[in-house]
Short mmCIF file of C-alpha atoms in Angstrom, two decimals:
data_model
loop_
_atom_site.label_atom_id
_atom_site.label_comp_id
_atom_site.label_asym_id
_atom_site.label_seq_id
_atom_site.Cartn_x
_atom_site.Cartn_y
_atom_site.Cartn_z
CA MET A 1 119.22 220.94 224.59
CA LYS A 2 122.47 219.85 226.26
CA PRO A 3 124.47 222.42 228.25
CA MET A 4 127.10 224.36 226.36
CA ALA A 5 130.62 223.65 227.55
CA HIS A 6 132.34 226.41 229.54
CA LEU A 7 134.41 228.85 227.47
CA GLY A 8 134.96 231.76 229.86
CA VAL A 9 136.05 235.27 228.88
CA GLY A 10 137.82 235.73 225.55
CA ILE A 11 138.82 238.17 222.84
CA GLY A 12 138.68 238.28 219.08
CA TRP A 13 142.16 237.37 217.82
CA ARG A 14 143.43 239.76 215.15
CA PRO A 15 146.95 239.90 213.63
CA GLU A 16 147.37 243.52 214.74
CA ILE A 17 147.03 242.58 218.43
CA ALA A 18 148.37 239.02 218.30
CA ASP A 19 151.30 239.71 220.65
CA ALA A 20 149.08 241.54 223.12
CA VAL A 21 146.53 238.73 223.11
CA GLU A 22 149.23 236.22 224.04
CA ARG A 23 150.21 238.37 227.01
CA LEU A 24 146.69 238.98 228.38
CA SER A 25 146.37 237.33 231.77
CA GLY A 26 143.38 235.16 232.52
CA LEU A 27 142.36 234.84 228.87
CA ASP A 28 140.26 231.70 228.43
CA TRP A 29 139.68 231.55 224.66
CA VAL A 30 139.86 233.42 221.37
CA GLU A 31 137.74 233.73 218.25
CA VAL A 32 139.19 234.17 214.75
CA VAL A 33 137.56 235.37 211.54
CA ALA A 34 137.40 232.08 209.65
CA GLU A 35 138.07 233.60 206.24
CA ASN A 36 141.29 235.23 207.49
CA VAL A 37 143.14 232.02 208.38
CA CYS A 38 144.46 229.20 206.22
CA PRO A 39 144.17 225.69 207.72
CA GLY A 40 147.60 224.62 206.47
CA HIS A 41 149.39 227.81 207.52
CA LEU A 42 147.98 228.91 210.84
CA PRO A 43 149.66 231.99 212.36
CA GLU A 44 152.37 231.16 214.86
CA SER A 45 150.53 233.14 217.52
CA LEU A 46 147.43 230.96 217.20
CA LEU A 47 149.55 227.82 217.32
CA ARG A 48 151.18 228.99 220.55
CA LEU A 49 147.80 229.78 222.06
CA ARG A 50 146.52 226.32 221.17
CA GLU A 51 149.61 224.72 222.69
CA ARG A 52 148.79 226.54 225.93
CA GLY A 53 145.30 225.03 225.88
CA THR A 54 143.49 228.18 224.74
CA ARG A 55 140.40 227.26 222.75
CA VAL A 56 139.97 228.82 219.32
CA VAL A 57 136.57 229.26 217.64
CA PRO A 58 136.27 230.18 213.93
CA HIS A 59 133.72 232.91 213.22
CA GLY A 60 132.52 233.00 209.61
CA VAL A 61 131.36 236.15 207.82
CA SER A 62 130.74 235.08 204.22
CA LEU A 63 128.28 232.16 204.16
CA GLY A 64 125.20 234.35 203.88
CA LEU A 65 122.82 231.77 205.33
CA GLY A 66 120.00 234.29 205.22
CA GLY A 67 120.37 234.68 201.47
CA ALA A 68 117.92 233.30 198.93
CA ASP A 69 120.45 230.82 197.52
CA ARG A 70 121.41 227.57 199.19
CA PRO A 71 124.80 227.63 200.92
CA ASP A 72 127.86 227.27 198.73
CA PRO A 73 129.31 223.77 199.34
CA ALA A 74 132.84 225.09 198.85
CA LYS A 75 132.37 227.76 201.52
CA LEU A 76 130.88 225.20 203.90
CA ALA A 77 133.80 222.86 203.29
CA ALA A 78 136.28 225.69 203.90
CA LEU A 79 134.61 226.61 207.19
CA GLY A 80 134.64 222.97 208.26
CA GLU A 81 138.34 222.66 207.41
CA ARG A 82 139.14 225.59 209.65
CA ALA A 83 137.14 224.11 212.51
CA VAL A 84 139.11 220.87 212.24
CA ALA A 85 142.48 222.62 211.90
CA LEU A 86 141.79 224.73 214.99
CA GLY A 87 140.32 221.88 217.04
CA ALA A 88 137.25 224.06 217.53
CA PRO A 89 134.29 222.95 219.67
CA LEU A 90 131.88 224.76 217.33
CA VAL A 91 131.74 227.28 214.48
CA THR A 92 129.70 230.45 214.29
CA GLU A 93 128.14 232.54 211.54
CA HIS A 94 125.49 235.24 211.14
CA ILE A 95 121.79 235.56 210.47
CA ALA A 96 122.35 237.73 207.42
CA PHE A 97 122.59 237.86 203.66
CA VAL A 98 125.73 239.10 201.90
CA ARG A 99 125.14 238.56 198.18
CA THR A 100 122.65 237.95 195.41
CA SER A 101 123.05 235.72 192.35
CA SER A 102 120.66 237.50 189.99
CA PRO A 103 122.16 240.01 189.51
CA VAL A 104 125.54 238.89 190.83
CA LEU A 105 126.32 241.39 193.59
CA GLU A 106 128.36 241.27 196.79
CA ALA A 107 127.54 243.50 199.74
CA GLY A 108 130.91 243.03 201.42
CA HIS A 109 129.02 243.29 204.69
CA LEU A 110 126.29 241.61 206.74
CA LEU A 111 122.78 242.77 205.83
CA PRO A 112 119.57 242.00 207.75
CA VAL A 113 117.10 239.46 206.43
CA PRO A 114 113.40 240.33 206.36
CA ARG A 115 111.59 238.81 209.33
CA THR A 116 108.94 237.15 207.20
CA ARG A 117 107.69 233.57 206.95
CA ASP A 118 109.32 233.16 203.54
CA ALA A 119 112.69 234.38 204.79
CA LEU A 120 112.47 232.19 207.90
CA ASP A 121 111.67 229.11 205.80
CA VAL A 122 114.65 229.81 203.55
CA LEU A 123 116.96 230.47 206.49
CA CYS A 124 115.93 227.28 208.29
CA GLU A 125 116.56 225.12 205.24
CA ASN A 126 119.94 226.79 204.66
CA VAL A 127 120.87 226.23 208.30
CA ARG A 128 119.98 222.53 208.09
CA ILE A 129 122.14 222.21 204.96
CA ALA A 130 125.03 223.83 206.81
CA GLN A 131 124.56 221.65 209.89
CA ASP A 132 124.68 218.51 207.75
CA ALA A 133 127.91 219.66 206.08
CA LEU A 134 129.86 220.95 209.08
CA PRO A 135 131.93 218.64 211.32
CA VAL A 136 131.05 220.55 214.52
CA PRO A 137 127.91 222.30 215.83
CA LEU A 138 126.86 225.67 214.45
CA ALA A 139 125.77 228.83 216.29
CA LEU A 140 124.29 231.91 214.62
CA GLU A 141 124.66 235.57 215.61
CA ASN A 142 122.03 238.30 215.61
CA ILE A 143 123.40 241.18 213.54
CA ALA A 144 123.39 244.97 213.87
CA ALA A 145 121.24 246.79 211.34
CA LEU A 146 120.90 250.35 210.12
CA PHE A 147 117.42 249.88 208.69
CA SER A 148 114.28 247.75 208.87
CA TRP A 149 112.49 245.84 206.14
CA PRO A 150 108.92 246.90 205.34
CA GLY A 151 106.15 244.36 205.87
CA GLU A 152 107.85 242.24 208.51
CA GLU A 153 105.64 239.53 210.02
CA LEU A 154 107.65 238.45 213.08
CA THR A 155 109.40 240.15 215.97
CA GLU A 156 113.12 239.54 216.45
CA GLY A 157 112.37 237.33 219.46
CA ARG A 158 109.82 235.21 217.60
CA PHE A 159 112.07 234.92 214.55
CA LEU A 160 115.02 233.67 216.61
CA THR A 161 112.84 231.35 218.68
CA GLU A 162 111.33 229.64 215.66
CA LEU A 163 114.77 229.35 214.07
CA VAL A 164 116.01 227.46 217.14
CA GLU A 165 112.89 225.33 217.43
CA ARG A 166 112.99 224.28 213.78
CA THR A 167 116.73 223.64 213.41
CA GLY A 168 118.21 223.14 216.89
CA VAL A 169 120.89 225.72 216.04
CA ARG A 170 122.66 227.50 218.87
CA LEU A 171 122.50 231.30 219.26
CA LEU A 172 125.41 233.70 219.55
CA ILE A 173 123.90 236.82 221.11
CA ASP A 174 125.75 240.08 220.47
CA VAL A 175 124.59 242.54 223.14
CA ALA A 176 126.19 245.43 221.25
CA ASN A 177 123.98 244.53 218.30
CA LEU A 178 120.94 244.57 220.58
CA HIS A 179 121.83 248.14 221.49
CA THR A 180 122.42 249.05 217.85
CA ASN A 181 118.98 247.79 216.91
CA ARG A 182 117.43 249.66 219.84
CA VAL A 183 118.79 252.95 218.48
CA ASN A 184 118.34 252.25 214.78
CA ARG A 185 115.15 250.18 214.69
CA GLY A 186 113.44 250.97 217.97
CA GLU A 187 113.66 247.39 219.27
CA ASP A 188 113.62 246.67 222.99
CA PRO A 189 116.64 244.52 223.96
CA ALA A 190 114.95 243.28 227.13
CA ALA A 191 111.95 242.09 225.11
CA VAL A 192 114.27 240.17 222.80
CA LEU A 193 116.09 238.56 225.72
CA ASP A 194 112.78 237.66 227.35
CA ALA A 195 111.47 236.04 224.16
CA ILE A 196 114.37 233.93 222.95
CA PRO A 197 115.31 230.46 224.28
CA LEU A 198 118.42 231.30 226.28
CA GLU A 199 119.05 227.61 226.89
CA ALA A 200 120.22 227.67 223.24
CA LEU A 201 122.86 230.33 224.00
CA ALA A 202 126.34 229.35 222.81
CA TYR A 203 128.15 232.50 223.88
CA VAL A 204 127.99 236.30 223.86
CA HIS A 205 129.69 239.08 221.91
CA VAL A 206 130.50 242.50 223.38
CA ALA A 207 131.78 245.41 221.26
CA GLY A 208 131.94 249.18 220.96
CA GLY A 209 130.42 251.63 218.54
CA ILE A 210 129.45 255.26 218.13
CA GLU A 211 126.31 257.30 217.47
CA ARG A 212 126.26 259.86 214.66
CA ASN A 213 123.19 261.88 213.72
CA GLY A 214 120.83 259.52 215.50
CA VAL A 215 122.33 256.39 213.92
CA TRP A 216 124.38 253.90 215.93
CA HIS A 217 127.35 252.50 214.01
CA ASP A 218 128.60 249.14 215.25
CA THR A 219 132.24 249.97 214.51
CA HIS A 220 134.17 247.46 216.66
CA ALA A 221 136.69 250.33 216.76
CA HIS A 222 135.57 252.17 219.90
CA PRO A 223 135.60 251.27 223.60
CA VAL A 224 132.69 249.23 224.92
CA PRO A 225 130.22 251.82 226.27
CA PRO A 226 128.47 251.45 229.63
CA VAL A 227 125.11 250.94 227.89
CA VAL A 228 126.42 247.75 226.27
CA LEU A 229 127.83 246.47 229.56
CA ASP A 230 124.40 247.16 231.05
CA LEU A 231 122.85 244.89 228.41
CA LEU A 232 125.41 242.21 229.23
CA ALA A 233 124.24 242.51 232.84
CA GLU A 234 120.61 242.21 231.64
CA LEU A 235 121.47 238.97 229.89
CA ARG A 236 123.53 237.78 232.86
CA SER A 237 120.51 238.32 235.14
CA ARG A 238 118.63 235.76 233.04
CA VAL A 239 121.31 233.16 232.33
CA GLU A 240 124.96 232.47 233.10
CA PRO A 241 126.59 232.46 229.65
CA ALA A 242 129.12 229.77 228.84
CA GLY A 243 131.35 232.35 227.19
CA VAL A 244 131.66 236.08 226.60
CA LEU A 245 133.97 237.58 223.99
CA LEU A 246 135.27 241.10 223.33
CA GLU A 247 135.41 242.10 219.65
CA ARG A 248 137.79 244.76 218.35
CA ASP A 249 138.54 245.10 214.63
CA ASP A 250 140.15 248.51 214.17
CA ASP A 251 141.82 251.44 215.98
CA PHE A 252 143.30 248.98 218.44
CA PRO A 253 144.01 250.54 221.85
CA PRO A 254 147.06 249.91 224.05
CA GLU A 255 147.27 246.52 225.67
CA ALA A 256 146.35 247.93 229.07
CA GLU A 257 143.03 249.23 227.69
CA LEU A 258 142.19 245.83 226.19
CA ALA A 259 142.95 244.22 229.54
CA GLY A 260 140.75 246.80 231.27
CA GLU A 261 137.81 246.09 228.96
CA LEU A 262 138.18 242.36 229.56
CA ALA A 263 138.26 242.99 233.31
CA ALA A 264 135.04 245.04 233.07
CA ILE A 265 133.36 242.24 231.12
CA ARG A 266 134.55 239.63 233.61
CA ALA A 267 133.19 241.70 236.49
CA VAL A 268 129.73 241.76 234.91
CA VAL A 269 129.79 238.04 234.17
CA THR A 270 130.85 237.05 237.68
CA ALA A 271 128.54 239.49 239.50
CA GLY A 272 125.77 237.68 241.32
CA ARG A 273 127.08 234.22 240.46
CA ALA A 274 125.28 231.61 242.49
CA ALA A 275 127.17 230.03 245.34
CA PRO A 276 127.90 226.28 245.10
CA GLY A 277 124.69 224.30 245.47
CA GLU A 278 122.39 227.28 244.79
CA PRO A 279 120.05 227.12 241.79
CA VAL A 280 121.27 228.62 238.54
CA THR A 281 118.65 229.43 235.94
CA ASP A 282 119.23 228.14 232.44
CA GLY A 283 117.29 230.91 230.73
CA SER A 284 114.17 228.85 230.23
CA GLY A 285 112.59 229.37 233.66
CA ARG A 286 114.04 226.09 234.96
CA ALA A 287 116.80 225.83 237.52
CA GLY A 288 119.67 223.45 237.92
CA THR A 289 122.61 222.83 240.20
CA GLY A 290 125.84 220.98 240.06
CA PRO A 291 128.42 220.45 237.33
CA GLY A 292 127.90 222.03 233.95
CA THR A 293 125.55 224.79 235.03
CA GLY A 294 127.92 227.68 234.48
CA PRO A 295 131.48 229.04 234.27
CA GLY A 296 133.77 227.85 236.98
CA THR A 297 132.50 224.27 236.86
CA GLU A 298 133.52 221.32 234.79
CA PRO A 299 131.14 220.81 231.86
CA ARG A 300 129.08 217.65 231.74
CA THR A 301 129.72 217.32 228.03
CA GLU A 302 132.59 217.57 225.64
CA PRO A 303 133.04 221.03 224.07
CA GLY A 304 130.25 221.74 221.62
CA ALA A 305 128.49 218.47 222.39
CA GLU A 306 125.17 220.14 221.90
CA ALA A 307 124.81 218.33 218.54
CA SER A 308 121.88 219.55 216.48
CA SER A 309 118.67 218.87 218.31
CA GLY A 310 116.55 221.79 219.44
CA PRO A 311 114.40 222.33 222.50
CA GLY A 312 111.72 219.69 222.53
CA THR A 313 112.34 218.61 218.95
CA GLU A 314 114.23 216.03 217.03
CA ALA A 315 117.14 217.34 215.00
CA GLY A 316 115.84 219.22 212.01
CA SER A 317 112.21 218.96 213.00
CA GLY A 318 109.93 221.89 213.55
CA PRO A 319 106.45 223.21 212.96
CA GLY A 320 104.71 221.12 210.35
CA THR A 321 106.92 218.04 210.75
CA GLU A 322 106.69 214.91 212.85
CA PRO A 323 109.66 214.12 215.12
CA GLY A 324 112.25 212.06 213.28
CA THR A 325 110.94 212.96 209.83
CA GLU A 326 112.60 215.13 207.25
CA PRO A 327 111.27 218.70 207.15
CA ARG A 328 109.40 219.70 204.04
CA PRO A 329 111.62 221.41 201.45
CA VAL A 330 111.12 225.11 200.99
CA ALA A 331 108.95 225.97 198.02
CA GLU A 332 111.03 227.51 195.24
CA SER A 333 108.42 230.27 195.04
CA ALA A 334 109.45 231.34 198.56
CA ARG A 335 113.11 231.44 197.55
CA THR A 336 112.16 233.45 194.48
CA ARG A 337 110.25 236.01 196.54
CA VAL A 338 113.14 236.35 198.98
CA ALA A 339 115.61 236.61 196.08
CA LEU A 340 113.65 239.39 194.37
CA GLY A 341 113.43 241.45 197.54
CA GLN A 342 117.11 241.02 198.42
CA ALA A 343 118.25 241.76 194.86
CA ALA A 344 116.23 244.98 194.71
CA LEU A 345 117.63 246.13 198.04
CA LEU A 346 121.26 245.20 197.38
CA SER A 347 121.13 246.78 193.93
CA ALA A 348 119.93 250.03 195.51
CA LEU A 349 122.75 249.84 198.08
CA VAL A 350 125.67 249.12 195.78
CA ALA A 351 124.57 249.84 192.20
CA GLY A 352 122.59 253.04 192.59
CA THR A 353 119.21 251.70 191.47
CA PRO A 354 116.02 253.17 193.01
CA VAL A 355 115.31 252.33 196.65
CA PRO A 356 112.49 249.75 196.86
CA GLU A 357 109.15 250.96 198.16
CA GLY A 358 108.71 251.02 201.92
CA PHE A 359 112.35 251.42 202.97
CA ASP A 360 113.62 254.47 204.83
CA ARG A 361 115.51 256.21 202.03
CA ARG A 362 117.72 258.19 204.38
CA ARG A 363 118.82 255.03 206.18
CA ILE A 364 119.47 253.27 202.88
CA ARG A 365 121.73 256.15 201.83
CA VAL A 366 123.59 255.85 205.13
CA GLN A 367 123.99 252.11 204.59
CA ALA A 368 125.18 252.62 201.00
CA ARG A 369 127.87 255.07 202.14
CA ALA A 370 128.91 252.68 204.89
CA LEU A 371 129.27 249.79 202.43
CA ALA A 372 131.39 251.88 200.06
CA ALA A 373 133.57 253.11 202.92
CA LYS A 374 134.11 249.56 204.16
CA ARG A 375 135.10 248.46 200.66
CA ALA A 376 137.69 251.24 200.55
CA ASP A 377 139.05 250.34 203.98
CA VAL A 378 139.29 246.60 203.34
CA VAL A 379 140.92 247.02 199.93
CA ALA A 380 143.46 249.40 201.48
CA LYS A 381 144.32 246.73 204.08
CA LEU A 382 144.59 243.97 201.49
CA ALA A 383 146.57 246.13 199.06
CA PRO A 384 148.46 248.73 201.15
CA GLU A 385 150.55 249.63 198.09
CA LEU A 386 147.57 251.30 196.42
CA PRO A 387 147.23 254.28 198.81
CA VAL A 388 150.99 254.79 198.53
CA ILE A 389 150.93 254.74 194.71
CA LEU A 390 147.99 257.15 194.65
CA GLY A 391 149.68 259.68 196.93
CA GLY A 392 148.25 258.87 200.35
CA PRO A 393 145.04 257.85 202.15
CA ASP A 394 142.94 260.83 201.06
CA PRO A 395 143.62 260.66 197.29
CA TYR A 396 143.21 256.89 197.46
CA ARG A 397 139.87 257.12 199.24
CA GLU A 398 138.57 259.75 196.82
CA ALA A 399 139.58 257.62 193.84
CA PHE A 400 138.15 254.42 195.29
CA LEU A 401 134.79 255.91 196.25
CA SER A 402 134.49 257.36 192.73
CA TYR A 403 135.20 253.90 191.30
CA ALA A 404 132.75 252.21 193.70
CA LYS A 405 129.85 254.37 192.53
CA GLY A 406 129.89 252.74 189.13
CA ARG A 407 131.42 249.34 189.88
CA PRO A 408 129.51 247.24 192.42
CA MET A 409 131.47 244.36 193.89
CA THR A 410 130.69 241.03 192.24
CA SER A 411 133.35 238.88 193.89
CA GLY A 412 135.63 239.16 196.92
CA TYR A 413 137.76 242.03 198.13
CA ARG A 414 140.95 240.78 196.47
CA ARG A 415 139.22 240.81 193.10
CA ASP A 416 137.88 244.26 193.98
CA ALA A 417 141.42 245.57 194.48
CA LEU A 418 142.47 244.30 191.04
CA ASP A 419 139.34 245.70 189.41
CA PHE A 420 139.96 249.09 191.03
CA ALA A 421 143.53 249.19 189.72
CA GLU A 422 142.39 248.13 186.26
CA ASP A 423 139.67 250.79 186.27
CA LEU A 424 142.27 253.45 187.04
CA LEU A 425 144.49 252.23 184.21
CA ILE A 426 141.57 252.19 181.77
CA ARG A 427 141.02 255.86 182.58
CA ASP A 428 144.78 256.64 182.25
CA LEU A 429 145.06 257.33 185.97
CA PRO A 430 146.84 258.31 188.10
CA ALA A 431 147.82 261.43 186.18
CA ASP A 432 151.47 261.22 187.23
CA PRO A 433 153.26 258.96 184.68
CA ALA A 434 155.62 257.49 187.28
CA ALA A 435 152.72 256.56 189.57
CA ARG A 436 150.83 255.09 186.63
CA ARG A 437 153.85 252.92 185.74
CA ARG A 438 154.03 251.70 189.35
CA LEU A 439 150.32 250.90 189.30
CA THR A 440 150.72 249.06 185.99
CA THR A 441 153.50 246.92 187.47
CA TRP A 442 151.46 246.24 190.61
CA TRP A 443 148.41 245.21 188.59
CA ARG A 444 150.40 243.02 186.16
CA ASP A 445 152.22 241.20 188.96
CA ARG A 446 148.92 240.22 190.56
CA ALA A 447 146.60 239.81 187.59
CA GLY A 448 149.10 237.80 185.58
CA ALA A 449 148.32 239.73 182.41
CA ARG A 450 149.16 242.87 180.53
CA PRO A 451 147.08 245.98 181.14
CA PRO A 452 144.33 246.39 178.56
CA ARG A 453 145.36 248.02 175.30
CA ARG A 454 144.05 251.52 174.67
CA ILE A 455 141.41 250.29 172.18
CA VAL A 456 140.15 247.81 174.80
CA ARG A 457 140.07 250.56 177.43
CA TRP A 458 137.93 252.73 175.18
CA ALA A 459 135.55 249.86 174.43
CA ARG A 460 135.14 249.02 178.11
CA THR A 461 134.60 252.65 179.00
CA LEU A 462 131.93 253.04 176.35
CA ALA A 463 130.25 249.81 177.43
CA GLY A 464 130.22 251.00 181.02
CA ARG A 465 128.61 254.28 180.04
CA ALA A 466 125.96 252.48 177.99
CA ALA A 467 125.13 250.28 180.96
#
């Protein structure tokens, strides 16, 4: 696998800290949530960063490559458009599932895939489909999880290794997620780092979180704790990463604190860097010297020139295939088994159906509450008028969580906001007539229709109760 081009130390670009990001000294690159930017109308801040030569990498959150269904061509095309518009060297996504098609349900969040042979086969085929459709290389991130699947057949290290060997995909290793999974699933981060092919490393994520009642929540809203910096140092002792990025998504601190966290990350990355001419390990037990072996040198390849061939394999080849041949398609029975398991789990998480056998019921309840809370938070950001109309954050949150119990999300968050408003109107809420008129106007302006007539409201209410 060809060396990854140098990225350096970066930060996740968010609109709330756009001005601060532009002022951060020594910033090498930024990452943007792909779904939050429009190729034809890029934010002025991102355009200025690009003009200064700052690289921008789109980070997708909605493909759901670990899901039972094949990737949505429209979503792949949209991700590719953003890569082109941003001049990105690569795009990144997650090893996760986010939806099911039977029944149609959206998690609104990244959920872990079972580490089984069936799930790995499905993931590998979905990754190859994505690689064929995208204009730049793809890297996939290990996710944080609150729970484990019963009956898993592979360790995290083996799962990731086989994924790389069979598809040639790059890895985006989130060391904060390694810590999360240590607390929540009892997994040893060092064992994962020892097992995976670090020569496939694209870059690294670092983020903060918090522990509550023995569960680590990967919030991206708290300072990076020392334990996560220690894991970055563990990784750095094995390989010199091409890039490291700080993620922050909420409760943004003052600019000086962001700069301090970046400085702490940079100190870990540069500690123990080999002097010119000394061997630098590539994470695979081999050593190399000279250009392209780590940050601070000129890369031997163009950004993202890793293409799509994996360690010791032709592109797309893997166990059970001859080099240069097409891999065998995944049996539909495997997709069906994965689909049934994911549907049962997601239905328990968002629709209140019984928890499937073998799962930790307490952890599933924690995950279900977290999903509902995230829905409430995201809808409030997308539609800030709703908390105002409903009398403030607390009444809004109470009303939304009540709605979410009986209305699982079946599309995106924008649709969820409209459905929430419509649900309130169907139930003749809010109680204050003036607030209800304001909500009616808000809903009509965005839905392009009149609110349902009273007879329709009754019918929908009765149908919902029957369901």
